[in-house]
Amino acid sequence: MNTGTIPLVRVEGLKMYFPVSTSIMRQAKNFIHAVDDICFDIPEGKSLALVGESGCGKTTTGKLLTRLYKPTAGSIYLRDGDDLVDLVTLKGKSLKRFRRRVQMIFQDPYESLNPRLTIFETVAEPLLVQHIGTLQEREERVVTLLEKVGLIPAGSFLFRYPHELSGGQRQRVAIARALVVEPRFIVADEPTSMLDVSIRTGVMALMTDLANDMGLSYLYITHDLAVARYSSQEIAVMYMGKIVERGETEVMLSNPLHPYTKALISAVPIPDPAIRRQPPTIKGGISQPIDPLPRCRFYERCPMQFSACQEEPPIIQKDGRQVMCWLHN
Amino acid sequence: MVEQPLLSVRNLTLEYKTRKGFVSAVDDVSFDLMPGQAMGLVGESGCGKTTIAMALLRLSPDNAVIRDGQILLDGQDLLCLSEHEMRDARWARISMVFQAAMNSLDPVYRVGDQIIEALDRHQNELSPERKRQCVEELFQLVGIDSKMISRYPHEFSGGMRQRAVIAMALACSPSMIIADEPTTALDVIVQDQVLRELARVQQQLHMSMIYISHDIAVIAEVADLIGVMYAGCMVEKADTHTIFQSPRHRYTKALLSAFPSIVGPKTELAALPGDPPDLLLPPSGCRFHPRCLYAVDRCLQEKPPFTQVDIDHWAACWNPL
């Protein structure tokens, strides 16, 4: 088999249902379909941005891919040499070994770093957990990485605590911690949304450089399409647990197919007062997908709805794009 | 006759007293706002945007010390008013939509009653029926169904709560409203709706507005003129088009080049080196000089004055664009 065609990550029919309990004594009858039958591939060295409004299931997808949740159904394959290994079937030692290859960067660098650990202890902790290297080797590795993420001179950061660092520096520490076990794939959940504009650009550029240097792939979770444009080659738009559209970033932004993607793009403010945007044609907010009807999830809000939309739309593939809408059937 | 500004902030200088010393949060900030104008105040966290807003309403925390300056609303210095007089002015003449306003509603009172509370304080001469009618009109104005008046905050969605808070700020028909990051916690589609509603109401009622945000794209859409803040100083002020087309201050330019957009060609984003300064010990001279790629010797020694560089265009830079 040609290795070029094996993706780094392949997700098939992934589902995550959370029970809605009305009382602690009663068995749940209703389920939130947080992630409902999604499929995608991430090629080696490429990144996919997962965008959508709050509550659409993007963070749940991230947590499934790092196996912080066990999915209700479906498979998550990770490339291992020429094979694909299903992470859902892993347990115990093999699951722990897999965590070397998949890491996560969280949104809030004020919450995700332990305030009682020094920067050295924070970044070296994954090595300790995975029993990698001697103390000296670990120290060398931490120093190299801190320099790589732009915390220079590394020596002056090693024995400081998170509260002594700025937000941007903390997020760089979190990135170093994720990279220390040399993963291939990183789930980054809104890694720059807490940072100021002037700092954010630097962290985004760092993540892109690291991906190019180390051959990393990201699943970049964000609510901000402009950030997605600058972080990933592909964008997947999520709506109520479904991926409604996926495609190459520039193509999708200039020519969205799904009515929801169109609305999302037209709602983004433009940093240029000379351009007047058309308001999006949809109203209201996203609701919770509790036992949704078997029809298009976007039905109630869609300005283009017609009779076929009463049934669940198929996933239509064309020109390397994927769209889940009857209009394009 | 020349139109008088509604709000005129003169040399406002404010420090916070902390255990480690005085934090210079706002340093010599001056600006004017005409009736009906919307001004955007943009800058990064800790640059003094919210501090200015709180000072305008005289709601600064106890450890804030106003060193100098005047806040003239219709020619009257708010800083000289007694607490009692200020209470009359607050909400009736100048009101505010707070940051994370969606959580600023009291969960145990009906939303309508919370708005009536403001009317009780300032327009108590109205009959209860008239007050309720006022709230209905306000709800209509911001686009909420008037049936929602007797509902509780948890029955509102985020966007609706935000609108309710805007309705509350409008309750006593103030001539000036301050909106502090009112849409930051909202999703883009809801944000778009709230922004349009706010802009429409502001124009319809001919109010002046100060819109505070870190998001220059949002500011570009709502503001007539923009004040750019950095580390407690206002570094540039001009009308919105001028700020975007021909910024003069190096920080403004850097901020614009660091901001991603989804329209137009995908240009390279330029990152700014370093971090914003610690305002316990602000840098000498220009506070931006440690991060400025175009700093000259003078920037290290002397604070650049906020001078007029063009018609209605002000900037504080020794080496402007």
XYZ file of C-alpha atoms in Angstrom:
650
model
C 0.000 0.000 0.000
C 1.238 3.453 -0.844
C 2.055 5.157 2.458
C 1.138 8.527 0.987
C -2.536 7.658 1.048
C -2.700 6.528 4.656
C -4.002 9.422 6.728
C -2.519 10.236 10.120
C -5.951 10.297 11.697
C -9.153 8.748 10.392
C -12.470 9.179 12.155
C -15.384 6.951 11.161
C -18.961 7.104 12.359
C -17.956 8.731 15.627
C -20.802 9.260 18.088
C -20.971 10.596 21.605
C -24.333 10.670 23.364
C -24.674 12.110 26.844
C -27.621 11.023 28.967
C -29.954 13.755 30.220
C -31.047 12.791 33.705
C -34.244 14.207 35.071
C -33.583 12.666 38.459
C -30.630 10.850 39.965
C -32.803 7.842 40.751
C -34.149 7.387 37.261
C -32.481 5.872 34.240
C -31.970 8.475 31.529
C -34.378 8.217 28.636
C -33.152 11.155 26.611
C -29.737 11.753 25.136
C -27.852 14.791 23.908
C -26.365 13.867 20.571
C -23.225 15.919 21.149
C -21.300 14.246 18.351
C -23.446 12.357 15.915
C -21.891 10.182 13.247
C -18.974 12.239 12.001
C -16.243 11.155 9.568
C -13.038 12.848 8.486
C -9.385 12.215 7.643
C -6.404 14.314 8.615
C -3.421 13.712 6.310
C 0.114 13.583 7.731
C 1.494 17.078 8.381
C -1.805 18.838 7.612
C -4.167 20.526 10.024
C -7.928 20.600 10.226
C -9.812 23.450 11.874
C -13.062 22.485 13.540
C -15.309 25.549 13.704
C -18.793 26.185 14.995
C -20.803 27.983 17.652
C -20.652 27.080 21.322
C -22.438 23.827 22.035
C -21.975 22.398 18.540
C -19.816 19.522 19.752
C -16.366 20.664 18.720
C -14.756 20.336 22.155
C -16.411 16.940 22.656
C -14.855 15.815 19.374
C -11.455 16.999 20.623
C -11.855 15.107 23.873
C -12.875 11.961 21.989
C -9.809 12.133 19.788
C -7.551 12.332 22.845
C -9.627 9.572 24.446
C -10.606 11.715 27.393
C -14.089 10.404 26.581
C -14.945 6.917 25.386
C -17.219 7.260 22.357
C -20.722 5.801 22.232
C -19.927 4.358 18.806
C -17.465 4.691 15.975
C -13.745 4.403 15.390
C -10.760 6.718 15.686
C -7.777 5.403 13.758
C -4.261 6.652 14.236
C -1.544 5.750 11.809
C 1.145 3.445 13.163
C 3.694 2.748 10.429
C 1.646 1.315 7.587
C -1.256 0.328 9.790
C -4.174 2.161 11.288
C -4.796 1.430 14.964
C -8.262 1.962 16.411
C -7.873 4.005 19.573
C -11.343 3.124 20.787
C -10.292 -0.476 21.390
C -7.174 0.460 23.372
C -7.006 -0.027 27.136
C -4.490 0.127 29.965
C -0.834 0.093 28.903
C -1.451 0.408 25.180
C -3.742 3.392 25.787
C -1.045 5.029 27.890
C 1.531 4.399 25.172
C -0.792 5.984 22.617
C -0.921 9.163 24.670
C 2.684 9.804 23.669
C 1.490 10.265 20.134
C -1.576 12.398 20.744
C -1.486 15.437 23.000
C -3.784 18.318 23.803
C -3.417 22.062 24.279
C -6.188 23.697 26.278
C -7.902 27.048 25.950
C -7.033 28.788 29.169
C -3.350 28.892 30.116
C -4.361 30.326 33.497
C -6.304 27.159 34.334
C -4.347 24.457 32.535
C -1.008 24.897 34.348
C -0.634 23.667 37.924
C 0.225 26.780 39.974
C 2.360 24.736 42.382
C 4.667 23.272 39.760
C 7.650 25.100 38.307
C 7.911 25.432 34.551
C 10.487 22.615 34.521
C 8.229 20.308 36.530
C 5.254 21.185 34.316
C 6.987 20.473 31.032
C 8.837 17.385 32.344
C 5.745 15.777 33.897
C 4.618 13.908 30.738
C 8.146 12.437 30.483
C 7.940 11.282 34.080
C 4.536 9.704 33.529
C 5.774 7.920 30.421
C 9.096 6.922 32.094
C 11.202 8.617 29.436
C 14.880 9.475 30.027
C 17.041 10.144 33.055
C 16.763 13.377 34.996
C 19.573 14.871 32.975
C 18.075 13.842 29.656
C 14.731 15.210 30.723
C 16.305 18.512 31.650
C 18.045 18.759 28.290
C 14.828 17.998 26.499
C 12.870 20.587 28.477
C 15.500 23.252 27.784
C 15.527 22.505 24.051
C 11.758 22.707 23.904
C 11.446 25.910 25.893
C 13.853 27.499 23.443
C 11.879 26.103 20.541
C 8.665 27.717 21.801
C 10.424 31.046 22.198
C 11.011 31.120 25.973
C 14.593 32.345 25.762
C 16.871 31.996 27.693
C 15.272 28.754 28.845
C 17.416 28.713 32.002
C 15.661 31.780 33.343
C 12.228 30.143 32.999
C 12.966 26.656 34.374
C 12.417 27.383 38.026
C 9.740 30.030 37.783
C 6.078 29.446 38.531
C 3.126 30.065 36.179
C 1.999 33.187 38.078
C 5.283 34.868 37.164
C 4.557 34.525 33.450
C 2.286 36.450 31.104
C -0.634 34.800 29.303
C 1.316 34.382 26.081
C 4.280 32.858 27.896
C 2.002 30.449 29.764
C 0.443 29.247 26.536
C 3.957 28.676 25.193
C 4.680 26.530 28.270
C 1.485 24.561 27.578
C 2.643 24.028 23.989
C 6.075 22.863 25.198
C 4.400 20.428 27.604
C 2.317 18.977 24.777
C 5.377 18.604 22.524
C 7.769 17.106 25.063
C 6.731 13.502 24.353
C 7.165 14.110 20.605
C 3.561 13.537 19.536
C 2.459 13.387 15.910
C -0.981 14.757 16.448
C -2.178 17.602 18.676
C -5.709 18.584 19.572
C -5.617 22.337 20.218
C -8.843 23.555 21.823
C -9.155 27.316 21.267
C -5.448 27.775 22.089
C -5.415 31.503 21.335
C -8.880 32.712 22.272
C -7.776 33.938 25.715
C -4.807 35.854 24.329
C -4.611 39.465 23.215
C -4.271 40.251 19.530
C -0.600 41.204 19.662
C 0.260 38.002 21.561
C -2.148 35.753 19.663
C -0.466 36.269 16.309
C 2.882 35.199 17.783
C 1.446 32.004 19.278
C -0.370 31.157 16.030
C 2.830 31.663 14.033
C 4.740 29.503 16.537
C 2.236 26.659 16.171
C 2.481 26.819 12.374
C 6.296 26.833 12.479
C 6.351 23.871 14.857
C 3.986 21.940 12.594
C 6.270 22.540 9.627
C 9.483 21.737 11.523
C 8.285 18.645 13.343
C 5.725 17.347 10.854
C 2.872 17.791 13.323
C -0.825 17.754 12.561
C -3.380 19.723 14.520
C -7.043 19.425 15.077
C -7.506 23.133 15.674
C -10.764 23.817 17.505
C -11.942 27.413 17.240
C -15.068 29.538 17.023
C -13.206 32.161 14.991
C -13.121 31.621 11.230
C -10.330 34.158 10.779
C -8.136 32.189 13.188
C -9.059 28.981 11.353
C -7.991 30.562 8.080
C -4.537 31.252 9.444
C -4.062 27.945 11.239
C -5.289 25.156 9.004
C -5.344 23.908 5.433
C -8.838 22.510 5.849
C -11.943 23.627 7.718
C -14.789 21.471 9.007
C -17.945 23.281 10.118
C -19.922 21.616 12.893
C -23.572 22.171 13.682
C -25.455 20.315 16.423
C -23.126 17.337 16.418
C -22.803 16.972 12.645
C -20.065 18.093 10.297
C -22.175 19.985 7.788
C -19.356 21.006 5.492
C -15.662 20.308 5.067
C -13.197 21.559 2.522
C -9.981 23.335 1.713
C -9.817 26.591 3.730
C -9.596 29.243 1.010
C -12.102 27.493 -1.266
C -14.606 27.170 1.548
C -14.304 30.786 2.695
C -14.726 32.146 -0.823
C -17.423 29.693 -1.893
C -19.355 28.137 0.998
C -21.947 25.557 -0.037
C -23.999 24.839 3.083
C -26.507 27.558 4.130
C -25.139 27.393 7.677
C -21.560 27.959 6.548
C -22.791 30.898 4.487
C -24.527 32.399 7.513
C -21.506 31.837 9.731
C -19.159 33.519 7.253
C -21.463 36.487 6.716
C -21.693 37.096 10.488
C -17.944 37.598 10.971
C -17.112 41.289 11.475
C -14.616 42.633 8.968
C -11.694 44.769 10.183
C -12.158 47.254 7.363
C -14.742 50.039 7.643
C -14.800 50.400 3.848
C -16.517 47.024 3.497
C -20.200 46.748 4.400
C -21.257 43.221 5.102
C -24.655 41.736 4.247
C -26.306 40.541 7.452
C -26.717 36.770 7.789
C -30.138 35.502 6.770
C -30.654 33.277 9.795
C -31.870 34.175 13.249
C -31.596 32.884 16.767
C -29.071 30.648 18.396
C -28.139 27.015 18.461
C -30.269 24.694 20.583
C -29.284 21.464 22.291
C -29.541 18.355 20.127
C -31.618 16.324 22.607
C -32.976 13.317 20.697
C -33.137 15.295 17.431
C -35.637 14.358 14.734
C -34.203 12.385 11.817
C -34.096 15.385 9.517
C -31.551 18.053 8.676
C -30.320 19.550 11.960
C -30.384 23.013 10.452
C -34.003 22.685 9.297
C -35.658 25.187 11.677
C -33.213 27.985 10.945
C -32.488 27.344 7.303
C -33.638 30.049 4.868
C -33.518 27.577 1.950
C -35.537 24.694 3.439
C -37.727 22.599 1.180
C -39.630 19.313 1.446
C -36.608 17.013 1.103
C -35.055 18.567 4.226
C -37.557 16.600 6.351
C -35.222 13.662 5.885
C -31.641 13.432 6.994
C -29.397 14.692 4.186
C -26.682 12.413 2.772
C -23.006 13.364 2.915
C -22.192 14.551 -0.572
C -18.585 14.415 -1.760
C -17.475 16.547 -4.670
C -14.182 18.095 -5.755
C -12.514 17.167 -2.464
C -15.292 18.812 -0.519
C -17.905 17.305 1.693
C -21.302 18.861 2.304
C -24.338 17.555 4.122
C -27.243 19.296 2.446
C -30.093 18.340 0.120
C -29.471 21.444 -1.997
C -26.280 19.930 -3.327
C -27.556 16.433 -3.946
C -22.767 78.027 16.300
C -20.203 75.311 16.945
C -21.698 72.201 18.453
C -20.558 71.557 21.994
C -19.252 68.116 22.877
C -21.570 66.062 25.073
C -18.704 64.445 26.877
C -15.289 65.932 27.327
C -12.579 64.025 29.174
C -9.629 66.227 30.061
C -6.222 64.891 31.165
C -7.707 61.996 33.094
C -4.986 60.362 35.195
C -5.858 57.466 37.462
C -3.800 55.110 39.581
C -4.666 51.983 41.530
C -3.129 51.692 44.955
C -1.813 48.181 45.520
C 0.447 46.576 48.116
C 3.311 46.771 45.654
C 2.793 50.450 44.870
C 0.751 52.567 42.484
C -0.341 51.090 39.176
C -0.556 53.786 36.551
C -3.723 52.559 34.836
C -4.778 55.692 32.937
C -2.267 58.361 32.071
C -3.312 61.784 30.814
C -6.184 60.733 28.559
C -8.266 63.396 26.808
C -11.048 63.093 24.267
C -14.318 64.733 23.214
C -17.517 63.081 22.121
C -20.236 64.892 20.172
C -23.948 64.185 20.665
C -24.994 61.161 18.621
C -21.437 60.032 18.008
C -20.207 56.487 18.617
C -16.614 56.220 19.715
C -14.736 52.936 19.819
C -12.153 52.463 22.525
C -9.823 49.706 21.426
C -6.810 48.121 23.063
C -5.557 44.972 24.735
C -6.394 43.735 28.207
C -4.994 45.968 30.917
C -4.693 49.018 28.672
C -7.170 51.028 30.734
C -10.338 50.815 28.636
C -12.582 49.527 31.405
C -10.871 51.755 33.974
C -11.923 54.790 31.918
C -15.485 53.479 31.623
C -15.735 52.941 35.376
C -14.269 56.385 36.054
C -16.861 57.985 33.758
C -19.619 56.469 35.870
C -17.708 57.118 39.103
C -17.828 53.401 39.833
C -14.080 52.911 40.209
C -13.015 50.477 42.943
C -11.993 51.909 46.321
C -8.273 51.653 45.631
C -8.509 53.907 42.569
C -7.012 57.361 42.981
C -7.847 60.019 40.423
C -4.714 62.151 40.270
C -5.834 64.697 37.770
C -8.384 65.522 35.150
C -11.968 66.426 34.493
C -14.916 64.493 33.117
C -17.305 67.064 31.690
C -20.775 65.831 30.794
C -22.744 68.715 29.234
C -20.162 71.034 30.735
C -20.600 69.716 34.283
C -17.612 68.021 35.929
C -18.777 64.609 37.145
C -15.743 64.333 39.407
C -16.982 67.338 41.437
C -20.458 65.954 42.058
C -21.423 64.640 45.475
C -22.230 60.939 45.698
C -25.914 61.839 45.927
C -25.799 64.025 42.822
C -23.830 61.370 40.968
C -26.504 58.814 41.784
C -29.037 61.042 40.037
C -26.815 61.334 36.983
C -25.981 57.646 36.756
C -28.432 55.769 34.564
C -30.509 58.919 33.876
C -27.763 60.770 31.981
C -24.995 58.222 31.530
C -25.437 54.471 31.675
C -23.495 51.357 30.953
C -23.768 47.865 29.509
C -21.282 45.852 31.497
C -18.798 43.227 30.419
C -20.295 39.716 30.721
C -23.611 41.488 31.127
C -25.422 38.242 30.505
C -24.488 37.310 34.051
C -25.249 40.693 35.549
C -28.970 40.008 35.808
C -30.185 38.845 39.211
C -31.409 35.259 38.796
C -34.158 35.475 41.441
C -36.018 38.490 40.043
C -38.095 38.707 36.894
C -36.256 40.552 34.126
C -39.025 43.154 33.760
C -38.936 43.929 37.489
C -35.198 44.515 37.350
C -35.707 47.188 34.703
C -38.583 48.722 36.654
C -36.173 49.035 39.582
C -34.142 51.548 37.563
C -37.340 53.465 36.758
C -38.347 53.424 40.445
C -35.101 55.170 41.312
C -35.140 57.813 38.607
C -38.718 58.266 37.420
C -40.785 57.317 40.432
C -43.475 59.861 39.516
C -44.688 57.443 36.834
C -47.613 55.154 37.630
C -46.916 51.399 37.865
C -48.895 50.849 34.652
C -46.850 53.470 32.839
C -43.610 51.900 34.058
C -44.661 48.523 32.777
C -45.546 50.112 29.479
C -42.077 51.699 29.390
C -40.472 48.279 29.811
C -42.651 46.883 27.035
C -41.490 49.677 24.739
C -37.870 49.055 25.702
C -38.221 45.346 24.980
C -39.700 46.188 21.610
C -36.856 48.596 20.937
C -34.185 45.948 21.483
C -36.191 43.238 19.744
C -37.450 41.041 22.585
C -41.011 39.734 22.709
C -42.895 41.739 25.367
C -44.284 38.461 26.760
C -40.803 37.882 28.186
C -41.207 40.720 30.729
C -42.371 38.459 33.530
C -39.854 35.725 32.825
C -36.698 34.987 34.799
C -33.169 35.404 33.411
C -32.586 31.643 33.070
C -35.459 31.492 30.594
C -33.571 33.879 28.307
C -30.862 32.802 25.876
C -27.469 34.528 26.033
C -28.280 36.924 23.225
C -31.659 37.797 24.741
C -30.133 38.440 28.155
C -27.671 40.768 26.481
C -30.526 42.628 24.828
C -32.372 42.839 28.142
C -29.296 44.402 29.724
C -29.140 46.913 26.875
C -32.839 47.674 27.429
C -32.042 48.258 31.096
C -29.251 50.684 30.224
C -31.696 52.600 28.029
C -34.500 52.664 30.629
C -34.055 56.257 31.777
C -33.250 57.643 28.287
C -29.631 58.589 28.969
C -27.836 60.847 26.517
C -24.709 58.742 26.822
C -24.217 54.978 26.980
C -21.019 53.035 27.588
C -20.882 49.500 26.201
C -18.004 47.495 27.636
C -17.342 44.394 25.484
C -21.097 43.685 25.290
C -20.778 40.880 22.741
C -17.557 39.163 23.762
C -19.253 36.104 25.250
C -21.650 35.642 22.321
C -21.393 33.496 19.217
C -20.870 35.296 15.917
C -24.416 35.082 14.604
C -25.925 36.332 17.863
C -23.159 38.922 18.158
C -24.105 40.227 14.745
C -27.751 40.605 15.795
C -26.902 42.385 19.069
C -24.458 44.746 17.317
C -27.025 45.723 14.712
C -29.665 46.254 17.388
C -27.340 48.418 19.457
C -26.270 50.525 16.478
C -29.886 50.993 15.392
C -31.075 52.047 18.851
C -28.121 54.379 19.277
C -28.903 56.154 16.006
C -32.652 56.155 16.552
C -32.339 57.769 19.995
C -29.429 59.971 18.909
C -27.357 58.854 21.890
C -23.633 59.153 22.247
C -21.911 55.858 22.771
C -18.514 54.665 23.899
C -17.976 51.138 22.660
C -15.143 49.289 24.350
C -13.611 46.219 22.725
C -10.363 44.430 22.028
C -11.769 43.378 18.666
C -10.938 45.949 16.005
C -13.285 44.261 13.521
C -16.273 44.905 15.795
C -15.093 48.461 16.432
C -14.733 49.036 12.680
C -18.396 48.195 12.257
C -19.946 50.205 15.101
C -17.784 53.288 15.663
C -17.640 56.686 13.943
C -14.325 57.467 15.555
C -11.743 55.354 17.326
C -9.423 55.923 20.264
C -6.552 53.450 20.457
C -5.242 52.742 23.959
C -1.935 51.220 24.968
C -0.712 50.704 28.535
C -2.942 53.397 30.020
C -2.306 56.017 27.355
C -4.412 57.031 24.421
C -1.945 56.756 21.555
C -4.103 57.682 18.579
C -7.535 59.069 17.836
C -9.248 59.730 14.522
C -12.348 58.832 12.573
C -12.727 55.134 11.806
C -11.714 55.322 8.145
C -8.572 57.290 8.909
C -7.476 54.849 11.612
C -7.787 51.959 9.175
C -6.555 53.719 6.018
C -3.728 55.844 7.335
C -2.790 55.143 10.954
C 0.082 57.292 12.223
C 1.006 55.596 15.477
C 3.245 52.545 15.254
C 1.125 50.598 17.725
C -2.082 51.188 15.757
C -0.353 49.961 12.630
C 0.983 46.882 14.467
C -2.457 46.101 15.880
C -4.028 46.296 12.424
C -1.353 44.103 10.842
C -1.746 41.463 13.553
C -5.475 41.098 13.039
C -6.703 38.211 10.879
C -9.600 38.654 8.480
C -11.612 36.215 6.397
C -12.019 38.557 3.437
C -9.450 39.744 0.952
C -6.124 38.122 0.143
C -4.513 36.117 2.935
C -1.805 38.522 3.987
C 1.034 37.681 6.328
C 0.163 38.573 9.922
C 2.848 40.465 11.780
C 3.337 39.479 15.412
C 4.389 42.052 17.966
C 7.446 41.133 20.011
C 7.244 41.058 23.812
C 4.384 41.566 26.227
C 2.447 44.619 27.404
C 4.345 46.385 30.198
C 3.801 46.086 33.937
C 2.103 49.345 34.884
C 3.617 49.298 38.381
C 6.789 50.368 36.637
C 5.749 51.715 33.253
C 8.577 52.124 30.714
C 10.214 55.542 30.500
C 9.329 57.887 27.657
C 6.832 56.318 25.280
C 5.247 53.292 26.979
C 5.298 51.396 23.694
C 9.021 51.845 23.009
C 10.228 48.428 24.312
C 8.054 46.679 21.704
C 8.370 49.250 18.931
C 10.547 48.400 15.939
C 10.869 52.082 15.031
C 11.843 53.526 18.401
C 14.388 56.340 18.316
C 16.478 57.628 21.244
C 13.923 60.248 22.105
C 11.222 57.575 22.631
C 13.208 56.183 25.581
C 13.517 59.508 27.328
C 10.518 61.709 26.684
C 6.859 60.891 26.701
C 5.458 61.869 23.296
C 2.658 64.454 23.561
C -0.777 63.705 22.127
C -0.659 66.123 19.219
C -2.751 66.898 16.212
C -1.135 65.316 13.149
C -3.940 66.105 10.727
C -7.466 67.500 10.821
C -9.209 65.692 13.702
C -6.406 63.172 13.817
C -4.345 62.934 16.987
C -1.366 60.724 17.796
C 1.330 60.427 20.445
C 4.461 59.240 18.657
C 7.940 60.689 18.154
C 8.506 58.740 14.970
C 5.088 58.505 13.323
C 4.230 56.811 10.058
